[in-house]
Tab-separated table of N, CA, C and O in Angstrom:
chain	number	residue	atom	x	y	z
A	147	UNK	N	13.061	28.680	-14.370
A	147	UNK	CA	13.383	29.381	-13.150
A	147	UNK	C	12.888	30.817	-13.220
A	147	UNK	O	12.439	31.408	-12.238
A	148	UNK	N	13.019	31.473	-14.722
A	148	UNK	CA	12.636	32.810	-14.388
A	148	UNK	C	11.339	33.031	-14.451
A	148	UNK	O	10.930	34.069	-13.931
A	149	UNK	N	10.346	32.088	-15.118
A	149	UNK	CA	8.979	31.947	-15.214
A	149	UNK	C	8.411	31.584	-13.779
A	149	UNK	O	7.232	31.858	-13.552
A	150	UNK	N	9.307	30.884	-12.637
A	150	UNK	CA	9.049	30.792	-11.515
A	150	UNK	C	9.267	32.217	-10.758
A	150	UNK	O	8.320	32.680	-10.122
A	151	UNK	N	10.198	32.742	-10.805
A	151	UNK	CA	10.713	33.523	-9.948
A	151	UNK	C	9.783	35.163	-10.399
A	151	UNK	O	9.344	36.044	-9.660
A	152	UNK	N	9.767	35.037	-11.757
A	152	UNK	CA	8.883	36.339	-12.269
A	152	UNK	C	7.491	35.973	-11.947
A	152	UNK	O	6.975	36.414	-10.920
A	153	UNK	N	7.071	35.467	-12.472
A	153	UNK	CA	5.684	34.729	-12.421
A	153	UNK	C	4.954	34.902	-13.613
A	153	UNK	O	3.870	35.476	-13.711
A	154	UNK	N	5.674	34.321	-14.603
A	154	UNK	CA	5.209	35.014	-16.310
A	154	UNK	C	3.505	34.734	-16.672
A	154	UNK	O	3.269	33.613	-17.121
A	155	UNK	N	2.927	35.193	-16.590
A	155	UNK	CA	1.815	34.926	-16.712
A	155	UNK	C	1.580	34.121	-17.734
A	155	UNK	O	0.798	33.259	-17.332
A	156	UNK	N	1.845	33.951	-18.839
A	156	UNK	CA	1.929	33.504	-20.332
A	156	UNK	C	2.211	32.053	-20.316
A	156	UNK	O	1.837	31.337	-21.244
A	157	UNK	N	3.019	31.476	-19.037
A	157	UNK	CA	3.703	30.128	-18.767
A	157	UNK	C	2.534	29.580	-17.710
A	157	UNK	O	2.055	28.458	-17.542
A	158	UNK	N	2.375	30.405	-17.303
A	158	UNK	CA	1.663	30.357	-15.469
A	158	UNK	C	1.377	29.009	-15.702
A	158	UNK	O	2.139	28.127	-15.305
A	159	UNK	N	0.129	28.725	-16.439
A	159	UNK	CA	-0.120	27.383	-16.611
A	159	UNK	C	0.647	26.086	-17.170
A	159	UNK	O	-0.121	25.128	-17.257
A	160	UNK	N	1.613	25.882	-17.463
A	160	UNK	CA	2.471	24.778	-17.749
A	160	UNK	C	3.398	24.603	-16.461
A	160	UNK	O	3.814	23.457	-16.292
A	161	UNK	N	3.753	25.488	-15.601
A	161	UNK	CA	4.886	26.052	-14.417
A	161	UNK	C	3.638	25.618	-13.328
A	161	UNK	O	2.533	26.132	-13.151
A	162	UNK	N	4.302	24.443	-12.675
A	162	UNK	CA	3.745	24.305	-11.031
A	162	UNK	C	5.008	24.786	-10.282
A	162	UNK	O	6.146	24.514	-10.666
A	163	UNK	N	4.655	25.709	-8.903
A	163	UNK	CA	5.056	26.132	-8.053
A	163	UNK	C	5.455	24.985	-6.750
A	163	UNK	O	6.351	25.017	-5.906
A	164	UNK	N	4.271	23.911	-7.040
A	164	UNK	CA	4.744	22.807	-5.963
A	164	UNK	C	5.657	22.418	-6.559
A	164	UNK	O	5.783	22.575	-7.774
A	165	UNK	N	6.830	21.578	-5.502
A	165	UNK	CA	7.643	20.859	-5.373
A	165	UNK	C	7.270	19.543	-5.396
A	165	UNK	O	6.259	19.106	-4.846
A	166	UNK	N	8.212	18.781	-6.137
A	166	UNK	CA	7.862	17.545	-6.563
A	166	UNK	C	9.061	16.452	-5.193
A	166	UNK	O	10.252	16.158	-5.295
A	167	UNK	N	8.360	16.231	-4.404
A	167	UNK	CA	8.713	15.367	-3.008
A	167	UNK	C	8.594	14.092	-2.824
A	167	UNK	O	7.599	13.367	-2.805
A	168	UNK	N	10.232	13.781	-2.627
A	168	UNK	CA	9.668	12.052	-2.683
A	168	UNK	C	10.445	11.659	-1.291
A	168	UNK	O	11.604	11.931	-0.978
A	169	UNK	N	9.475	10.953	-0.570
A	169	UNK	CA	9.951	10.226	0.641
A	169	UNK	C	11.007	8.987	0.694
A	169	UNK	O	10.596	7.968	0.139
A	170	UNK	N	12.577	8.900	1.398
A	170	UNK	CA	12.964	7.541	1.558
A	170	UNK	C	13.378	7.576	2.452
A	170	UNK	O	13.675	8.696	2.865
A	171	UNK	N	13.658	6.408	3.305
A	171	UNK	CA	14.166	5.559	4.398
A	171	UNK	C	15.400	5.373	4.292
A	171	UNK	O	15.706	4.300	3.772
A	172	UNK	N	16.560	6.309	4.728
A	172	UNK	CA	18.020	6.027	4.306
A	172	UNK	C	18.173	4.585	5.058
A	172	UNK	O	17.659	4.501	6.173
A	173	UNK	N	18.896	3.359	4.483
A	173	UNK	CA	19.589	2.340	5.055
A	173	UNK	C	20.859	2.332	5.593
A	173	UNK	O	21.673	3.218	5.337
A	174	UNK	N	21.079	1.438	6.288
A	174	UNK	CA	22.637	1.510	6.527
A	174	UNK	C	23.609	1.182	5.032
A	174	UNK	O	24.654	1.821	4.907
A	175	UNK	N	23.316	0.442	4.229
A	175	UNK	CA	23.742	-0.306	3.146
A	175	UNK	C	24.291	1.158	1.878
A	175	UNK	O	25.277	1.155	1.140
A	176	UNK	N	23.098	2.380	2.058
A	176	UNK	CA	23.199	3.481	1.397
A	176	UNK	C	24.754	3.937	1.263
A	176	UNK	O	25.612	3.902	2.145
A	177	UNK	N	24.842	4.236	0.339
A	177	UNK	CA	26.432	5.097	0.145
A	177	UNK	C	26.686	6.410	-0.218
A	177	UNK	O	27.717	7.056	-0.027
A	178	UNK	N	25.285	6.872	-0.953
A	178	UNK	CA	25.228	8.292	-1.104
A	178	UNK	C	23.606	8.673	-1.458
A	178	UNK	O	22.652	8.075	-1.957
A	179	UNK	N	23.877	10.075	-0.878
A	179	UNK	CA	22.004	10.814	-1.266
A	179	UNK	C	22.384	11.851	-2.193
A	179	UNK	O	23.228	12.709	-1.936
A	180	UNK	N	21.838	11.770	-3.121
A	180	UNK	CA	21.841	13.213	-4.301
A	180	UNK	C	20.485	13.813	-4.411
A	180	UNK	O	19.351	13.388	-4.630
A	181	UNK	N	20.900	14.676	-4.235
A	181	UNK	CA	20.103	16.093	-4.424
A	181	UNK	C	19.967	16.802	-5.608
A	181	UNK	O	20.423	17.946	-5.619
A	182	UNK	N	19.431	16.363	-6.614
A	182	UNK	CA	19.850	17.589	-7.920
A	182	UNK	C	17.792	17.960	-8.440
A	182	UNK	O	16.675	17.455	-8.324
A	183	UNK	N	18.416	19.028	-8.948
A	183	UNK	CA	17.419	19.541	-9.462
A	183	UNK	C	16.389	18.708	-11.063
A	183	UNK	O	16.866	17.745	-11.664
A	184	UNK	N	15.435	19.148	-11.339
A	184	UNK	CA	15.078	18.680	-12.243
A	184	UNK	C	15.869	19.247	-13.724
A	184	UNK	O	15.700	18.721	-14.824
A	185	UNK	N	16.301	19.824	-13.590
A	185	UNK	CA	17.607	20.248	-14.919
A	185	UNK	C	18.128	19.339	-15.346
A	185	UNK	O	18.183	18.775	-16.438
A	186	UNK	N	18.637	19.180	-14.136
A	186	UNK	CA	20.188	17.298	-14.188
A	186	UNK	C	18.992	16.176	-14.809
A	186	UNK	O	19.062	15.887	-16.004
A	187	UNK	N	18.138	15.696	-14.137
A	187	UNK	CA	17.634	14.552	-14.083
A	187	UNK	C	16.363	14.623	-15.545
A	187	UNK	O	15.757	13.585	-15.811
A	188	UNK	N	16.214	15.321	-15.993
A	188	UNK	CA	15.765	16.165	-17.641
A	188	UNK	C	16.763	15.412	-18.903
A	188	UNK	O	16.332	14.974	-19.969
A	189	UNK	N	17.812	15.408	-18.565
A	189	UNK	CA	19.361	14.627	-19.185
A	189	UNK	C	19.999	13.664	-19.139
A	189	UNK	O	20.747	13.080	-19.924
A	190	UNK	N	19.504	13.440	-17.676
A	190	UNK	CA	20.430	12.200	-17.231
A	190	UNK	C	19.506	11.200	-16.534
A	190	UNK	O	18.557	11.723	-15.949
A	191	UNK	N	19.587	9.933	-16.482
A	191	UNK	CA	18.817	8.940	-16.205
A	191	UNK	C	19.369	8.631	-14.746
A	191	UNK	O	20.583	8.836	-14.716
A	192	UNK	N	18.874	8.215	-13.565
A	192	UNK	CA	19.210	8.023	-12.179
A	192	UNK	C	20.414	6.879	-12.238
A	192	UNK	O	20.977	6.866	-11.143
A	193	UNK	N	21.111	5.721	-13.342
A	193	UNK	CA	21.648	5.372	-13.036
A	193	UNK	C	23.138	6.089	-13.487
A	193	UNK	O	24.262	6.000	-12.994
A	194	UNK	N	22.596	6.848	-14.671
A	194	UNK	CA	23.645	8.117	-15.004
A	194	UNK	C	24.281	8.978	-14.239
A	194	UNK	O	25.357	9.556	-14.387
A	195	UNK	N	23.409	8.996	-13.318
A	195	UNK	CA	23.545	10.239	-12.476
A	195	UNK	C	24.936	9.414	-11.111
A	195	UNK	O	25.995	9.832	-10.643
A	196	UNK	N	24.186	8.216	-10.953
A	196	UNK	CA	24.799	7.545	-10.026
A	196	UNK	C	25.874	7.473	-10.270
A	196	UNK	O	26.729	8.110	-9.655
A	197	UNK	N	26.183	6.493	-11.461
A	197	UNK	CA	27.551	6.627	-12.096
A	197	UNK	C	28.590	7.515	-11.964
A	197	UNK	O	29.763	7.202	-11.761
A	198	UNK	N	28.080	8.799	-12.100
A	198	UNK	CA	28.923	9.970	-12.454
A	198	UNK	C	29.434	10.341	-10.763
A	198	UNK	O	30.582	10.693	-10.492
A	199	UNK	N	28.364	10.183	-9.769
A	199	UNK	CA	29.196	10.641	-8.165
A	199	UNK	C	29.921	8.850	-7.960
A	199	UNK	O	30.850	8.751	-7.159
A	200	UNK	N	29.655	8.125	-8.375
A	200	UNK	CA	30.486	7.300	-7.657
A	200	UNK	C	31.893	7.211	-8.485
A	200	UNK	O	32.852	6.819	-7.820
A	201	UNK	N	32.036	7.403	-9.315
A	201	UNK	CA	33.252	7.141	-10.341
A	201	UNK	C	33.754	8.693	-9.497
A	201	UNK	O	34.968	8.897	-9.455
A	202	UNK	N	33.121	9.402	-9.061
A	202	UNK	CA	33.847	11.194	-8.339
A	202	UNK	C	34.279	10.516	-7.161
A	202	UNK	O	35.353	10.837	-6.654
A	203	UNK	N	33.747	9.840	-6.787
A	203	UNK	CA	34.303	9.492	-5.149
A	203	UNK	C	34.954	8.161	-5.180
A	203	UNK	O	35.734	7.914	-4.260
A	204	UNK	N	34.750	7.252	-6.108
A	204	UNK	CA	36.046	6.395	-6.112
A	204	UNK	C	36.878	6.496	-7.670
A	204	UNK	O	36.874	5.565	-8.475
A	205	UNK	N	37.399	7.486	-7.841
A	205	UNK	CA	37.963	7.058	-9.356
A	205	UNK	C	38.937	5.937	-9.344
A	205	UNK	O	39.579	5.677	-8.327
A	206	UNK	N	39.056	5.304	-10.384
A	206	UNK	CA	40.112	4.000	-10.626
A	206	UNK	C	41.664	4.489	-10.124
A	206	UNK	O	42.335	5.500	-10.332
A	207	UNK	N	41.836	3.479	-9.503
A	207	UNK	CA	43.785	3.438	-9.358
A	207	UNK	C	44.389	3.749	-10.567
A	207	UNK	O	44.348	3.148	-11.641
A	208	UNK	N	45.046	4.932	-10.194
A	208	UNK	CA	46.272	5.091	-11.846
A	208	UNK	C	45.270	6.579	-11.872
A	208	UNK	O	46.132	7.458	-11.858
A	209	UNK	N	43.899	7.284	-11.902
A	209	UNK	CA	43.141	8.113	-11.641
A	209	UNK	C	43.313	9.535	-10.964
A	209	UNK	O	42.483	10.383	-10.640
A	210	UNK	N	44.721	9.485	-10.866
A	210	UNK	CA	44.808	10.677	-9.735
A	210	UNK	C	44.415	11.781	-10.189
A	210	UNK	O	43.966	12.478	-9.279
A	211	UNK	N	44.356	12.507	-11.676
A	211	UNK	CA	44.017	13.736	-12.561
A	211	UNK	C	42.190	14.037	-12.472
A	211	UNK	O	41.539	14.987	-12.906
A	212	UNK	N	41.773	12.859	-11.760
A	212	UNK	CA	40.236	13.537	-11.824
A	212	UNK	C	39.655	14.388	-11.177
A	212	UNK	O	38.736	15.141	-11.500
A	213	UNK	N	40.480	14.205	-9.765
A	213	UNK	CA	40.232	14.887	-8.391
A	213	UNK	C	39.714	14.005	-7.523
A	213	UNK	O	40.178	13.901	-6.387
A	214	UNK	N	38.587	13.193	-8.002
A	214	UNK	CA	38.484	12.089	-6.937
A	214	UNK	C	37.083	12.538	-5.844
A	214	UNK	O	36.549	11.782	-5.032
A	215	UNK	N	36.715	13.984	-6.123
A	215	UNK	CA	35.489	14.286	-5.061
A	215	UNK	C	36.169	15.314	-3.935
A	215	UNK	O	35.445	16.208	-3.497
A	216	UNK	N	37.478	15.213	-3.479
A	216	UNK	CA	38.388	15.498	-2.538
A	216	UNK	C	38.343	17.202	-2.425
A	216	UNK	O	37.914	17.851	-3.378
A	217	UNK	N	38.734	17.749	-1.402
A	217	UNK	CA	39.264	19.087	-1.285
A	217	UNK	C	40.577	19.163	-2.440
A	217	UNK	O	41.659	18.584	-2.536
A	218	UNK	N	39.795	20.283	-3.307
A	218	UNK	CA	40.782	20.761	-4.197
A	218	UNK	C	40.940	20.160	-5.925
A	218	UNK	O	41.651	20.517	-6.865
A	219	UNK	N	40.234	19.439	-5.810
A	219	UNK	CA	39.910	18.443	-6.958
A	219	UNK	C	39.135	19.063	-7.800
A	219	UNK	O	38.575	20.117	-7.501
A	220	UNK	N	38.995	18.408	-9.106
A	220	UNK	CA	38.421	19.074	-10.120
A	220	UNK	C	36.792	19.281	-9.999
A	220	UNK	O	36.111	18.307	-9.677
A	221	UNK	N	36.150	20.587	-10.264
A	221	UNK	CA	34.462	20.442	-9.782
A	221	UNK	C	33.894	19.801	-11.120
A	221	UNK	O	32.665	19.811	-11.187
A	222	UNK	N	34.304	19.464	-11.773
A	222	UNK	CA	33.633	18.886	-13.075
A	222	UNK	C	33.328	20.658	-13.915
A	222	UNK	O	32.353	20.674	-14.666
A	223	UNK	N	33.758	21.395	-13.839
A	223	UNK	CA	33.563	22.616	-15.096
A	223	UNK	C	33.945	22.711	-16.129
A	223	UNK	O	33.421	23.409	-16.997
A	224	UNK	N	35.246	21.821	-16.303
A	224	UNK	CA	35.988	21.514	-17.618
A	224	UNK	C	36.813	22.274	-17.884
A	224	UNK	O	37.516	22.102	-18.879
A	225	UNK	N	36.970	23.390	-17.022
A	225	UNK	CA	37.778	24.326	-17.004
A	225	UNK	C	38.851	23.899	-15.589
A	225	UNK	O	38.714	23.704	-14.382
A	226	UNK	N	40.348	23.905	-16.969
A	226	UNK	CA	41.546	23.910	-15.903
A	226	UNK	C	42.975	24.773	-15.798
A	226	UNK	O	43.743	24.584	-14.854
């Protein structure tokens, strides 16, 4: 980011400025669109990723301590 935002000359060449854009066709069947940066997805594999918002938006019955995705719920910081 700061090699983007400065424009480090030294990086220049490894650092593309384009955006990496991918086209889809939301369905009706869809249940969620994520948006994350290449940071997240560097770590985490797309079904990882999936995992982690759907277990946020439906956690298991008996689950109430996770937050659940909800107003007021935990943001995932780990801090409580």
């Amino acid at each position: 980011a700061v090699t983007r935002a400065l424009g480090d000359t030294q990086l220049k060449p490894f650092v593309s400025a384009v955006p990496d854009v991918t086209t889809a066709r939301v369905q009706e069947h869809d249940e969620v669109l994520v948006l994350c940066s290449d940071g997240l997805t560097d770590v985490m594999d797309e079904q990882d990723i999936l995992s982690l918002v759907l277990a946020r938006l439906y956690p298991p019955p008996g689950d109430a301590g996770t937050g659940g995705g909800g107003a007021g719920g935990d943001t995932g910081s780990g801090k409580r």
